[in-house]
mmCIF file of C-alpha atoms in Angstrom:
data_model
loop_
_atom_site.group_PDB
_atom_site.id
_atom_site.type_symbol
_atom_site.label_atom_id
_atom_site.label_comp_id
_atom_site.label_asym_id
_atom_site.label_seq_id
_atom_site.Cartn_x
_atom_site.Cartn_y
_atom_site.Cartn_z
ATOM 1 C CA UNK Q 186 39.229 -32.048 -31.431
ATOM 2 C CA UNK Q 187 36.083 -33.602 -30.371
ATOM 3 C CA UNK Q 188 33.552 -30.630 -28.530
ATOM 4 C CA UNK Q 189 32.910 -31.421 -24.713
ATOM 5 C CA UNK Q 190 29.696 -33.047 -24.332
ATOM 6 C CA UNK Q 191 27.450 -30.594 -23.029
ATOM 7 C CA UNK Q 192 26.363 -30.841 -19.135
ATOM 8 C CA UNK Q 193 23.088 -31.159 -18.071
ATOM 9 C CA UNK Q 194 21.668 -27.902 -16.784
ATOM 10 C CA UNK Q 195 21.110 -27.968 -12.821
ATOM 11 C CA UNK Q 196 17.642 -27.803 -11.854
ATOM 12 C CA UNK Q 197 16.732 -24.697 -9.717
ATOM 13 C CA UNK Q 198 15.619 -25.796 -6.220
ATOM 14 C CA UNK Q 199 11.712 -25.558 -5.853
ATOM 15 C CA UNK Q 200 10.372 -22.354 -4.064
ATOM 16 C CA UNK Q 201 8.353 -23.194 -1.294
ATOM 17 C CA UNK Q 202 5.366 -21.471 -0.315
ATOM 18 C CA UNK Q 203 2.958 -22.008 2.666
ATOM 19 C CA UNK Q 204 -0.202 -20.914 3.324
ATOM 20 C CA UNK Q 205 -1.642 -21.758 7.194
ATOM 21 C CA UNK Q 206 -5.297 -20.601 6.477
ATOM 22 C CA UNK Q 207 -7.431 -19.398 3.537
ATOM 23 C CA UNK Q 208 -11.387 -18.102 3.164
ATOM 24 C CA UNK Q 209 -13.032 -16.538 0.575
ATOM 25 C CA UNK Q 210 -16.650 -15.930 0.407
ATOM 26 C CA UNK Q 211 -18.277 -13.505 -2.644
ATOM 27 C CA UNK Q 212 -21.887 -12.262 -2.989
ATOM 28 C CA UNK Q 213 -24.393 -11.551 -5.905
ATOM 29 C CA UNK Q 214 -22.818 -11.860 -9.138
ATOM 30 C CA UNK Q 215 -23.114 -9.005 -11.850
ATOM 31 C CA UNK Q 216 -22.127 -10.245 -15.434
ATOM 32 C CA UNK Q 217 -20.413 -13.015 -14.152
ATOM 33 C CA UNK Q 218 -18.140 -10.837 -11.428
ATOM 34 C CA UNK Q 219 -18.915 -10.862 -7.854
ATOM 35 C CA UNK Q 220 -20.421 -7.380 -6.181
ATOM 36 C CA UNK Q 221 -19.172 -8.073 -2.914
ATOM 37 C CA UNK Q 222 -16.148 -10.618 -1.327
ATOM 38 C CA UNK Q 223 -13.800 -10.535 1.299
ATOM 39 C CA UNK Q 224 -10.586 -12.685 1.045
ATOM 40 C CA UNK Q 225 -8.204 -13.708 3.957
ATOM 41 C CA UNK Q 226 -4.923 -15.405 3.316
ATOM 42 C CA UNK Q 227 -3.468 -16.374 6.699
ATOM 43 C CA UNK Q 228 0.207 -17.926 7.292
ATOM 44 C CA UNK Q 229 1.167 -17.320 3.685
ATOM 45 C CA UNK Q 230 4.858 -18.148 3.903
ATOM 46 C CA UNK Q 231 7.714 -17.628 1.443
ATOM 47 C CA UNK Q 232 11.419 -17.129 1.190
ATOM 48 C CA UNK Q 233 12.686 -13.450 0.779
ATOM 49 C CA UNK Q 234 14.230 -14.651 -2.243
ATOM 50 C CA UNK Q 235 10.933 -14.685 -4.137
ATOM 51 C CA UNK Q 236 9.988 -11.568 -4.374
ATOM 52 C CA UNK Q 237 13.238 -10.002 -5.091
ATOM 53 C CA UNK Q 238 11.955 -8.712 -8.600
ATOM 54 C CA UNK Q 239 9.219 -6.830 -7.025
ATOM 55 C CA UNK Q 240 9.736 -2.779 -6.695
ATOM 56 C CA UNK Q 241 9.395 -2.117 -3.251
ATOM 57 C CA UNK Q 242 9.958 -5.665 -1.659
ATOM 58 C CA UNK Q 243 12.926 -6.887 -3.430
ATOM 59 C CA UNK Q 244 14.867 -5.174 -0.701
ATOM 60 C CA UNK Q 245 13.800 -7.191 2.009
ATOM 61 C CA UNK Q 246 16.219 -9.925 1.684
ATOM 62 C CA UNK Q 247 18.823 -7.412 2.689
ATOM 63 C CA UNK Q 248 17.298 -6.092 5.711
ATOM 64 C CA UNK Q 249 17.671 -9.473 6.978
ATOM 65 C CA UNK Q 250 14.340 -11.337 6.018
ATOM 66 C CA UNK Q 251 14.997 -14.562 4.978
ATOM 67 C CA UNK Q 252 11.737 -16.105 5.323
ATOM 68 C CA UNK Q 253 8.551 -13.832 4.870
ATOM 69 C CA UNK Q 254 5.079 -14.731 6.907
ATOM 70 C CA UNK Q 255 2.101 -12.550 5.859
ATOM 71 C CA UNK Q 256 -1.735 -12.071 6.238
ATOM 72 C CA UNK Q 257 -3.646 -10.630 3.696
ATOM 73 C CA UNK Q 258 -6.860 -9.705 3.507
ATOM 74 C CA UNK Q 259 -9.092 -7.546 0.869
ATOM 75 C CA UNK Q 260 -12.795 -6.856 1.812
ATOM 76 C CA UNK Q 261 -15.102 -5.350 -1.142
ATOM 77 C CA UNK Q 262 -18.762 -4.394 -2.326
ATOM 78 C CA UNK Q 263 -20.204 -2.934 -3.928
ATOM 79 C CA UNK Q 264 -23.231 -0.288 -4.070
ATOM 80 C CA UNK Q 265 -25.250 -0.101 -6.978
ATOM 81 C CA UNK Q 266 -28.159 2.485 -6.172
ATOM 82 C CA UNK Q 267 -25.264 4.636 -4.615
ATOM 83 C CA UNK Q 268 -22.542 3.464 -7.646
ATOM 84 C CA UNK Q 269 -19.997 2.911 -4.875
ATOM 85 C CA UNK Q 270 -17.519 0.932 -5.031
ATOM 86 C CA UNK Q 271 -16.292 0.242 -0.990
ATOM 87 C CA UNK Q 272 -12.781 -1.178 0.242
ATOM 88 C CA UNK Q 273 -13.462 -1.829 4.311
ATOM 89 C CA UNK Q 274 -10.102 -3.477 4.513
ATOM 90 C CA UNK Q 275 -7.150 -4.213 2.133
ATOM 91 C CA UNK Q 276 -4.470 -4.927 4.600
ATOM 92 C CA UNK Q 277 -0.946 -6.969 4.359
ATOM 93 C CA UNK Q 278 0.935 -7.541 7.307
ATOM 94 C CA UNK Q 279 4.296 -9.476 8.006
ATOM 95 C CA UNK Q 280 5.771 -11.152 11.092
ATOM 96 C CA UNK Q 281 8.359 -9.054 12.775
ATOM 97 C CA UNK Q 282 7.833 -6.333 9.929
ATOM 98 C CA UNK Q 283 4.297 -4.896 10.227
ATOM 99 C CA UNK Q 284 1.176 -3.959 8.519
ATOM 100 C CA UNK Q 285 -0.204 -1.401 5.915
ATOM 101 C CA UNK Q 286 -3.990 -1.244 5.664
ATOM 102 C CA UNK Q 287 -6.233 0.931 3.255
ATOM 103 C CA UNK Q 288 -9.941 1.589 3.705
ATOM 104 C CA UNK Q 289 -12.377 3.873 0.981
ATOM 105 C CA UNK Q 290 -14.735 4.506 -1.223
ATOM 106 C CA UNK Q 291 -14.929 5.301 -4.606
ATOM 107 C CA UNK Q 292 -17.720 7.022 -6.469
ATOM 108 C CA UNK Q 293 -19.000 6.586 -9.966
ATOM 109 C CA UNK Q 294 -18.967 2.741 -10.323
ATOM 110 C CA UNK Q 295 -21.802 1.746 -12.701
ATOM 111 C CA UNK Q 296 -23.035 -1.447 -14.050
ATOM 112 C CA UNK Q 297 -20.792 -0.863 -16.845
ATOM 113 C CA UNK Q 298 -17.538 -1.369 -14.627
ATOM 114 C CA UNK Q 299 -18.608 -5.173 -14.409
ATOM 115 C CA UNK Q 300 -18.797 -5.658 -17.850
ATOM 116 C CA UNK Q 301 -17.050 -8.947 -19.393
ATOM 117 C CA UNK Q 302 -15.689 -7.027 -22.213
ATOM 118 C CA UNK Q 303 -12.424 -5.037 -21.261
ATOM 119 C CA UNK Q 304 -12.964 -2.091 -23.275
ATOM 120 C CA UNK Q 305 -16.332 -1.221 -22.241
ATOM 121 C CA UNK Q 306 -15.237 -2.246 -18.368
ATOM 122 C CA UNK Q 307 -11.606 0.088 -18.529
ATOM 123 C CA UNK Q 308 -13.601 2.542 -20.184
ATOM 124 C CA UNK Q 309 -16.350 3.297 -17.855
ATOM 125 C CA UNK Q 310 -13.541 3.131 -14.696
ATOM 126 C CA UNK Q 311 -12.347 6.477 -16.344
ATOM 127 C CA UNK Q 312 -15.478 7.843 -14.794
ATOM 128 C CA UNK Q 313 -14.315 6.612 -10.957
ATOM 129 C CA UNK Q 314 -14.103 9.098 -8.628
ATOM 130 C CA UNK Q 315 -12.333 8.697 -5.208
ATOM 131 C CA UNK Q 316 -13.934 9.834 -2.380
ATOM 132 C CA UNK Q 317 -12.210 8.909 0.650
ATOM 133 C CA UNK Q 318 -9.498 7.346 1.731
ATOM 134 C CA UNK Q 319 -7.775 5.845 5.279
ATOM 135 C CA UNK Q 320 -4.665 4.955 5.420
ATOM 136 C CA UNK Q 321 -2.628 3.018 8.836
ATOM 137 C CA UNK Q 322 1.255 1.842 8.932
ATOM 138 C CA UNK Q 323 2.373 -0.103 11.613
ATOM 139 C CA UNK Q 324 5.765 -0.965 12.223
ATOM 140 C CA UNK Q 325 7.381 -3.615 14.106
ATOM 141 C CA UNK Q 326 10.484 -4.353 13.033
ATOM 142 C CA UNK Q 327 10.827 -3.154 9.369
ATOM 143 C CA UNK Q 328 11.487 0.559 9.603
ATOM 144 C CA UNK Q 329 14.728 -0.095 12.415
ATOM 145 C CA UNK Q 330 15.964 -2.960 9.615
ATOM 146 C CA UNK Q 331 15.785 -0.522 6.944
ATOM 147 C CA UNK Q 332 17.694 2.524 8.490
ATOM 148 C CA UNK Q 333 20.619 -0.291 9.859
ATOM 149 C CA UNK Q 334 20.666 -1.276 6.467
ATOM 150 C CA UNK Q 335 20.700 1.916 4.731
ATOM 151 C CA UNK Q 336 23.278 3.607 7.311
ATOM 152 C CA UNK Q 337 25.336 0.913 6.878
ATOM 153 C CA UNK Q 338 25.539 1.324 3.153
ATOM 154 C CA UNK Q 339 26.061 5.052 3.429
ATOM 155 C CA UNK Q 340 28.377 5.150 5.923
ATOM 156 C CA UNK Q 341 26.067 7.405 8.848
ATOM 157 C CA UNK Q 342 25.193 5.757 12.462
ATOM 158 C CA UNK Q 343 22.026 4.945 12.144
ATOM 159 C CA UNK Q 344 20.695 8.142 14.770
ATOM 160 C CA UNK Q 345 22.298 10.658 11.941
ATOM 161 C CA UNK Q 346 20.237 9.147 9.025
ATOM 162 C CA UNK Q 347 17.008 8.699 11.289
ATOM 163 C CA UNK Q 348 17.713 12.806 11.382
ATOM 164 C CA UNK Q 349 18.252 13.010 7.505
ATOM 165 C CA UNK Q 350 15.029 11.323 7.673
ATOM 166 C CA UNK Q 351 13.364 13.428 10.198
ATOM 167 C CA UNK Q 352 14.494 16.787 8.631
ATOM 168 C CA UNK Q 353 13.280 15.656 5.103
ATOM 169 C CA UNK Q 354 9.749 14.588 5.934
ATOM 170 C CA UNK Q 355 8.736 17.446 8.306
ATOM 171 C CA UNK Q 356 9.941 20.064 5.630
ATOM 172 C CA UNK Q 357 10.560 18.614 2.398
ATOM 173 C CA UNK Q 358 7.103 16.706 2.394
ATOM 174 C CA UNK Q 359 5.217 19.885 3.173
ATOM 175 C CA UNK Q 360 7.096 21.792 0.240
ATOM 176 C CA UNK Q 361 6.483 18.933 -2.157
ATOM 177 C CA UNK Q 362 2.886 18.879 -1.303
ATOM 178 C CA UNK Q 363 2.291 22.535 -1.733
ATOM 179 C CA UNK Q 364 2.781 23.980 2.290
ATOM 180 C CA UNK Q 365 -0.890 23.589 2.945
ATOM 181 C CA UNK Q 366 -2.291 22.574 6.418
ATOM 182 C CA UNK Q 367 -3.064 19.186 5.515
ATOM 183 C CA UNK Q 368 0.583 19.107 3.686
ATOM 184 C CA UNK Q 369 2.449 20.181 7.062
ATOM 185 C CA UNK Q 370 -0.215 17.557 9.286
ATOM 186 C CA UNK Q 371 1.440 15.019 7.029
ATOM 187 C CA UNK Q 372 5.313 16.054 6.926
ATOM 188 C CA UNK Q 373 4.615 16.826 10.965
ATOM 189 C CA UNK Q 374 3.131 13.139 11.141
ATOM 190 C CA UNK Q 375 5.581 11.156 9.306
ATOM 191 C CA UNK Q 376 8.374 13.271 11.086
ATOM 192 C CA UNK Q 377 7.131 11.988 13.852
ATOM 193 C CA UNK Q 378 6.832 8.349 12.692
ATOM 194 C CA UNK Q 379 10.493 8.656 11.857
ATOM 195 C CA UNK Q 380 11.246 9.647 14.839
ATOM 196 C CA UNK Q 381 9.429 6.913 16.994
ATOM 197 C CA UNK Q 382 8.524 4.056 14.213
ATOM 198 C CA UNK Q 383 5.196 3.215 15.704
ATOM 199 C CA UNK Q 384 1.617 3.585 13.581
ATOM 200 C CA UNK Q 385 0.806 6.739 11.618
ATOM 201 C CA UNK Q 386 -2.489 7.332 10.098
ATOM 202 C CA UNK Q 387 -3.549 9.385 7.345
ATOM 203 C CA UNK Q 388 -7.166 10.242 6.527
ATOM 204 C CA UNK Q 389 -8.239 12.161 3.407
ATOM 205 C CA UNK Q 390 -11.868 13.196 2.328
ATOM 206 C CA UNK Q 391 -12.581 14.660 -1.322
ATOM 207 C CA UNK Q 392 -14.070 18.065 -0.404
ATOM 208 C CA UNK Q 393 -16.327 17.527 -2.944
ATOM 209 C CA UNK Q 394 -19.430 15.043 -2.309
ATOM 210 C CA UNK Q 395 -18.786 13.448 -5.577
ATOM 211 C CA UNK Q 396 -15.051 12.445 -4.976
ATOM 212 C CA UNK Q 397 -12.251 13.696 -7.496
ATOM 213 C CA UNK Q 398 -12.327 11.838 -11.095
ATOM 214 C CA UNK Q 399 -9.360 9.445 -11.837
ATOM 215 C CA UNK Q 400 -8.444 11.626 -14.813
ATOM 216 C CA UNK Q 401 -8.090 14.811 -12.763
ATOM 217 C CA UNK Q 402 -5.141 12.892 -10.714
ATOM 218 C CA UNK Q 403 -3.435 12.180 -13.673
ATOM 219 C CA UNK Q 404 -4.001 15.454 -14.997
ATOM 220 C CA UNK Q 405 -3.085 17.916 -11.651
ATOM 221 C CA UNK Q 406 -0.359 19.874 -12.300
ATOM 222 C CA UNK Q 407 0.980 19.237 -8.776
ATOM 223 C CA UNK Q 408 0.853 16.664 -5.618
ATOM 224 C CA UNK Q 409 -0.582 20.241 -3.948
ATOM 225 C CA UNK Q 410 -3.552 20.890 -6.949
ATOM 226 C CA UNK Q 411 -4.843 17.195 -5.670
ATOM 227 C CA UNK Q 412 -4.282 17.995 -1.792
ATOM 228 C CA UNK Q 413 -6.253 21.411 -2.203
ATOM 229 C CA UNK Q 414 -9.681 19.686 -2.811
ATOM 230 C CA UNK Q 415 -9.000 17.304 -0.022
ATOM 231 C CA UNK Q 416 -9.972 17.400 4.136
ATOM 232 C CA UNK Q 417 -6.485 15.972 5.241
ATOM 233 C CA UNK Q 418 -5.411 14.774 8.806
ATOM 234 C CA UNK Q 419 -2.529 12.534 9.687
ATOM 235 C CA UNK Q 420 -0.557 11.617 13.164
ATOM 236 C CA UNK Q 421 1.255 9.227 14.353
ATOM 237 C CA UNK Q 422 1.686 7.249 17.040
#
Protein backbone atom coordinates (compact mmCIF):
# COMPACT_ATOMS: atom_id res chain seq x y z
CA UNK A 1 0.00 0.00 0.00
CA UNK A 2 0.65 3.52 -0.80
CA UNK A 3 2.68 5.40 2.51
CA UNK A 4 0.49 8.25 4.15
CA UNK A 5 1.54 11.47 2.88
CA UNK A 6 3.45 13.03 5.47
CA UNK A 7 1.76 16.06 7.55
CA UNK A 8 3.10 19.25 7.73
CA UNK A 9 4.88 19.88 11.00
CA UNK A 10 2.91 22.49 13.31
CA UNK A 11 4.66 25.59 13.80
CA UNK A 12 5.55 26.36 17.50
CA UNK A 13 3.69 29.50 18.67
CA UNK A 14 6.12 32.58 18.83
CA UNK A 15 7.53 33.45 22.36
CA UNK A 16 6.81 36.79 23.24
CA UNK A 17 9.02 38.99 25.01
CA UNK A 18 8.58 42.63 26.23
CA UNK A 19 10.78 45.01 27.29
CA UNK A 20 9.04 48.51 28.86
CA UNK A 21 12.39 50.49 29.11
CA UNK A 22 16.07 50.09 28.16
CA UNK A 23 19.49 52.44 28.70
CA UNK A 24 22.83 51.72 28.28
CA UNK A 25 25.57 54.17 28.43
CA UNK A 26 29.59 52.89 28.41
CA UNK A 27 32.74 55.01 28.95
CA UNK A 28 36.40 55.07 27.60
CA UNK A 29 37.11 52.22 25.50
CA UNK A 30 40.29 49.96 26.11
CA UNK A 31 41.13 47.69 23.03
CA UNK A 32 37.90 48.06 21.71
CA UNK A 33 35.93 47.05 25.23
CA UNK A 34 34.34 49.60 27.32
CA UNK A 35 36.06 50.43 31.00
CA UNK A 36 33.01 51.51 32.50
CA UNK A 37 28.88 50.97 31.63
CA UNK A 38 25.87 50.59 33.44
CA UNK A 39 22.88 48.76 31.78
CA UNK A 40 19.14 48.90 32.88
CA UNK A 41 16.56 46.65 31.36
CA UNK A 42 13.17 47.73 32.72
CA UNK A 43 9.68 45.81 32.08
CA UNK A 44 11.46 42.90 30.45
CA UNK A 45 8.54 40.50 30.16
CA UNK A 46 8.38 36.81 29.27
CA UNK A 47 6.38 33.67 29.76
CA UNK A 48 7.62 31.19 32.51
CA UNK A 49 7.78 28.79 29.83
CA UNK A 50 11.00 30.28 28.45
CA UNK A 51 13.29 29.77 30.72
CA UNK A 52 12.38 26.35 31.74
CA UNK A 53 15.89 24.96 30.57
CA UNK A 54 17.67 27.24 32.84
CA UNK A 55 19.14 25.59 36.29
CA UNK A 56 17.69 27.50 38.87
CA UNK A 57 14.65 29.19 37.05
CA UNK A 58 13.15 26.40 35.20
CA UNK A 59 11.16 25.81 38.34
CA UNK A 60 9.28 28.81 38.30
CA UNK A 61 6.55 27.75 36.09
CA UNK A 62 5.53 25.44 38.86
CA UNK A 63 5.41 27.78 41.63
CA UNK A 64 2.76 29.38 39.74
CA UNK A 65 4.55 32.04 37.46
CA UNK A 66 3.13 32.12 34.31
CA UNK A 67 4.28 35.33 33.09
CA UNK A 68 7.72 36.70 34.41
CA UNK A 69 8.34 40.77 34.70
CA UNK A 70 11.95 41.69 35.61
CA UNK A 71 14.44 44.65 35.97
CA UNK A 72 17.87 44.21 35.46
CA UNK A 73 20.51 46.22 35.87
CA UNK A 74 24.56 45.72 35.85
CA UNK A 75 26.74 48.80 36.73
CA UNK A 76 30.70 48.42 36.00
CA UNK A 77 34.22 50.22 35.81
CA UNK A 78 36.81 49.92 35.91
CA UNK A 79 40.15 51.22 37.73
CA UNK A 80 43.24 51.10 35.99
CA UNK A 81 45.93 52.84 38.34
CA UNK A 82 44.22 50.73 41.18
CA UNK A 83 43.64 47.42 38.59
CA UNK A 84 40.11 47.19 39.99
CA UNK A 85 37.62 45.92 38.48
CA UNK A 86 34.14 47.43 40.46
CA UNK A 87 30.45 45.93 40.30
CA UNK A 88 28.21 48.90 42.19
CA UNK A 89 25.10 47.04 41.22
CA UNK A 90 24.21 43.75 39.39
CA UNK A 91 20.70 43.31 40.49
CA UNK A 92 17.55 41.22 38.94
CA UNK A 93 14.34 41.60 40.39
CA UNK A 94 10.80 40.11 39.49
CA UNK A 95 7.22 41.26 40.12
CA UNK A 96 5.61 39.47 42.97
CA UNK A 97 8.95 37.36 43.38
CA UNK A 98 11.77 39.70 44.47
CA UNK A 99 15.25 40.82 43.98
CA UNK A 100 18.92 39.54 44.36
CA UNK A 101 21.59 42.23 44.09
CA UNK A 102 25.51 41.85 44.21
CA UNK A 103 27.97 44.69 44.77
CA UNK A 104 32.26 44.25 44.78
CA UNK A 105 35.38 44.62 43.80
CA UNK A 106 37.86 42.64 42.38
CA UNK A 107 41.60 43.14 42.44
CA UNK A 108 44.24 42.36 39.90
CA UNK A 109 42.53 43.49 36.63
CA UNK A 110 45.25 44.70 34.22
CA UNK A 111 45.26 46.03 30.79
CA UNK A 112 45.72 42.60 29.71
CA UNK A 113 42.08 41.51 30.86
CA UNK A 114 40.76 43.78 27.90
CA UNK A 115 42.65 42.22 25.43
CA UNK A 116 40.79 41.21 21.99
CA UNK A 117 42.50 37.96 21.90
CA UNK A 118 40.82 35.30 24.27
CA UNK A 119 43.79 33.57 25.36
CA UNK A 120 45.80 36.39 26.46
CA UNK A 121 42.33 38.03 28.05
CA UNK A 122 41.23 34.36 30.05
CA UNK A 123 44.70 34.11 30.87
CA UNK A 124 45.49 37.20 32.70
CA UNK A 125 41.76 36.85 34.65
CA UNK A 126 43.60 33.86 36.39
CA UNK A 127 45.40 36.60 38.21
CA UNK A 128 41.81 38.25 39.63
CA UNK A 129 41.54 38.48 43.02
CA UNK A 130 38.21 39.14 44.88
CA UNK A 131 38.17 41.50 47.39
CA UNK A 132 34.83 42.17 48.60
CA UNK A 133 31.68 41.24 48.18
CA UNK A 134 27.76 42.40 49.24
CA UNK A 135 25.23 40.42 48.82
CA UNK A 136 20.97 41.42 49.47
CA UNK A 137 17.82 38.94 48.85
CA UNK A 138 14.58 40.23 48.99
CA UNK A 139 11.61 38.29 48.90
CA UNK A 140 8.16 39.02 48.03
CA UNK A 141 6.41 36.34 47.00
CA UNK A 142 8.91 33.66 45.76
CA UNK A 143 10.19 31.97 48.89
CA UNK A 144 6.13 31.27 50.28
CA UNK A 145 5.55 29.82 46.39
CA UNK A 146 8.42 27.64 46.71
CA UNK A 147 7.79 25.95 50.18
CA UNK A 148 3.72 25.47 48.96
CA UNK A 149 5.17 23.93 46.13
CA UNK A 150 7.74 21.83 47.62
CA UNK A 151 5.41 20.68 50.69
CA UNK A 152 2.99 19.83 48.42
CA UNK A 153 5.23 17.50 46.51
CA UNK A 154 6.58 15.94 49.68
CA UNK A 155 3.68 15.50 51.41
CA UNK A 156 4.59 18.06 54.82
CA UNK A 157 2.23 21.28 55.63
CA UNK A 158 4.06 23.80 54.59
CA UNK A 159 4.98 25.11 58.63
CA UNK A 160 6.83 21.47 59.03
CA UNK A 161 9.11 21.98 55.93
CA UNK A 162 9.66 25.82 56.74
CA UNK A 163 11.18 23.89 60.10
CA UNK A 164 13.19 21.29 57.96
CA UNK A 165 14.34 24.43 56.51
CA UNK A 166 14.99 26.33 59.60
CA UNK A 167 16.83 23.43 61.39
CA UNK A 168 19.11 22.83 58.29
CA UNK A 169 20.38 26.35 57.71
CA UNK A 170 21.06 27.40 61.35
CA UNK A 171 23.14 24.10 61.89
CA UNK A 172 23.90 22.38 58.83
CA UNK A 173 25.19 25.68 57.09
CA UNK A 174 27.53 26.42 59.96
CA UNK A 175 28.96 22.72 59.83
CA UNK A 176 29.34 22.88 56.07
CA UNK A 177 31.14 26.10 56.31
CA UNK A 178 33.58 25.03 58.92
CA UNK A 179 31.64 26.34 62.53
CA UNK A 180 33.44 29.63 62.37
CA UNK A 181 31.82 32.95 63.57
CA UNK A 182 31.17 34.24 60.29
CA UNK A 183 29.84 30.50 59.36
CA UNK A 184 27.20 30.54 62.37
CA UNK A 185 26.33 34.70 61.45
CA UNK A 186 25.32 33.11 58.18
CA UNK A 187 23.39 29.74 59.19
CA UNK A 188 21.87 32.20 62.20
CA UNK A 189 20.91 34.73 59.28
CA UNK A 190 19.41 32.56 56.75
CA UNK A 191 17.62 30.67 59.69
CA UNK A 192 16.18 33.57 60.26
CA UNK A 193 15.25 34.45 56.65
CA UNK A 194 13.52 31.10 56.62
CA UNK A 195 11.79 31.81 59.26
CA UNK A 196 10.36 35.33 58.27
CA UNK A 197 11.15 35.51 54.27
CA UNK A 198 12.02 39.15 54.28
CA UNK A 199 15.75 40.58 53.06
CA UNK A 200 18.97 39.01 54.33
CA UNK A 201 22.28 40.48 53.67
CA UNK A 202 25.58 39.06 53.57
CA UNK A 203 28.81 41.06 53.53
CA UNK A 204 32.27 39.50 53.10
CA UNK A 205 35.75 41.31 53.04
CA UNK A 206 39.06 39.34 51.95
CA UNK A 207 41.17 39.78 55.11
CA UNK A 208 43.84 40.30 53.01
CA UNK A 209 44.25 43.88 51.22
CA UNK A 210 44.95 42.17 48.02
CA UNK A 211 41.69 40.01 47.83
CA UNK A 212 41.96 36.07 47.48
CA UNK A 213 43.18 34.82 43.82
CA UNK A 214 40.52 33.00 41.67
CA UNK A 215 42.73 29.91 41.66
CA UNK A 216 42.89 29.64 45.45
CA UNK A 217 38.84 29.19 45.35
CA UNK A 218 39.11 26.53 43.11
CA UNK A 219 41.86 25.08 44.88
CA UNK A 220 40.54 25.34 48.91
CA UNK A 221 40.12 22.22 50.25
CA UNK A 222 36.89 23.35 51.96
CA UNK A 223 33.87 26.08 51.81
CA UNK A 224 35.59 26.82 55.57
CA UNK A 225 39.58 27.21 54.09
CA UNK A 226 37.84 30.19 51.84
CA UNK A 227 35.62 31.60 54.85
CA UNK A 228 38.82 31.67 57.19
CA UNK A 229 40.54 34.55 55.23
CA UNK A 230 37.30 36.40 55.07
CA UNK A 231 35.56 39.37 57.59
CA UNK A 232 31.95 37.82 57.35
CA UNK A 233 28.60 39.37 58.62
CA UNK A 234 25.11 38.45 57.56
CA UNK A 235 21.36 39.17 59.05
CA UNK A 236 18.32 39.29 57.99
CA UNK A 237 15.50 41.12 58.07
Amino acid sequence: PAAAPALPPVAAAPTQIGLRDGAFAFGPLRDGLPTTGRATLSGLTLPATAVAGIPGLGSLGAYGYRDLDLNVVADTAWNEAAKELSFSEVSVSGKDMGSVKVNGILGGIGPAVFDPDPSVSTFAMLGATAKTLDLRIENSGLFERFIASQSKSLSLKPEELTQEYVTATTFGVPAILGNSAGAKAIGAALGQFVTRPGTFLLSAKAKNAGGIGMLEFSAAPTPGAVLDRLDVSAKAN
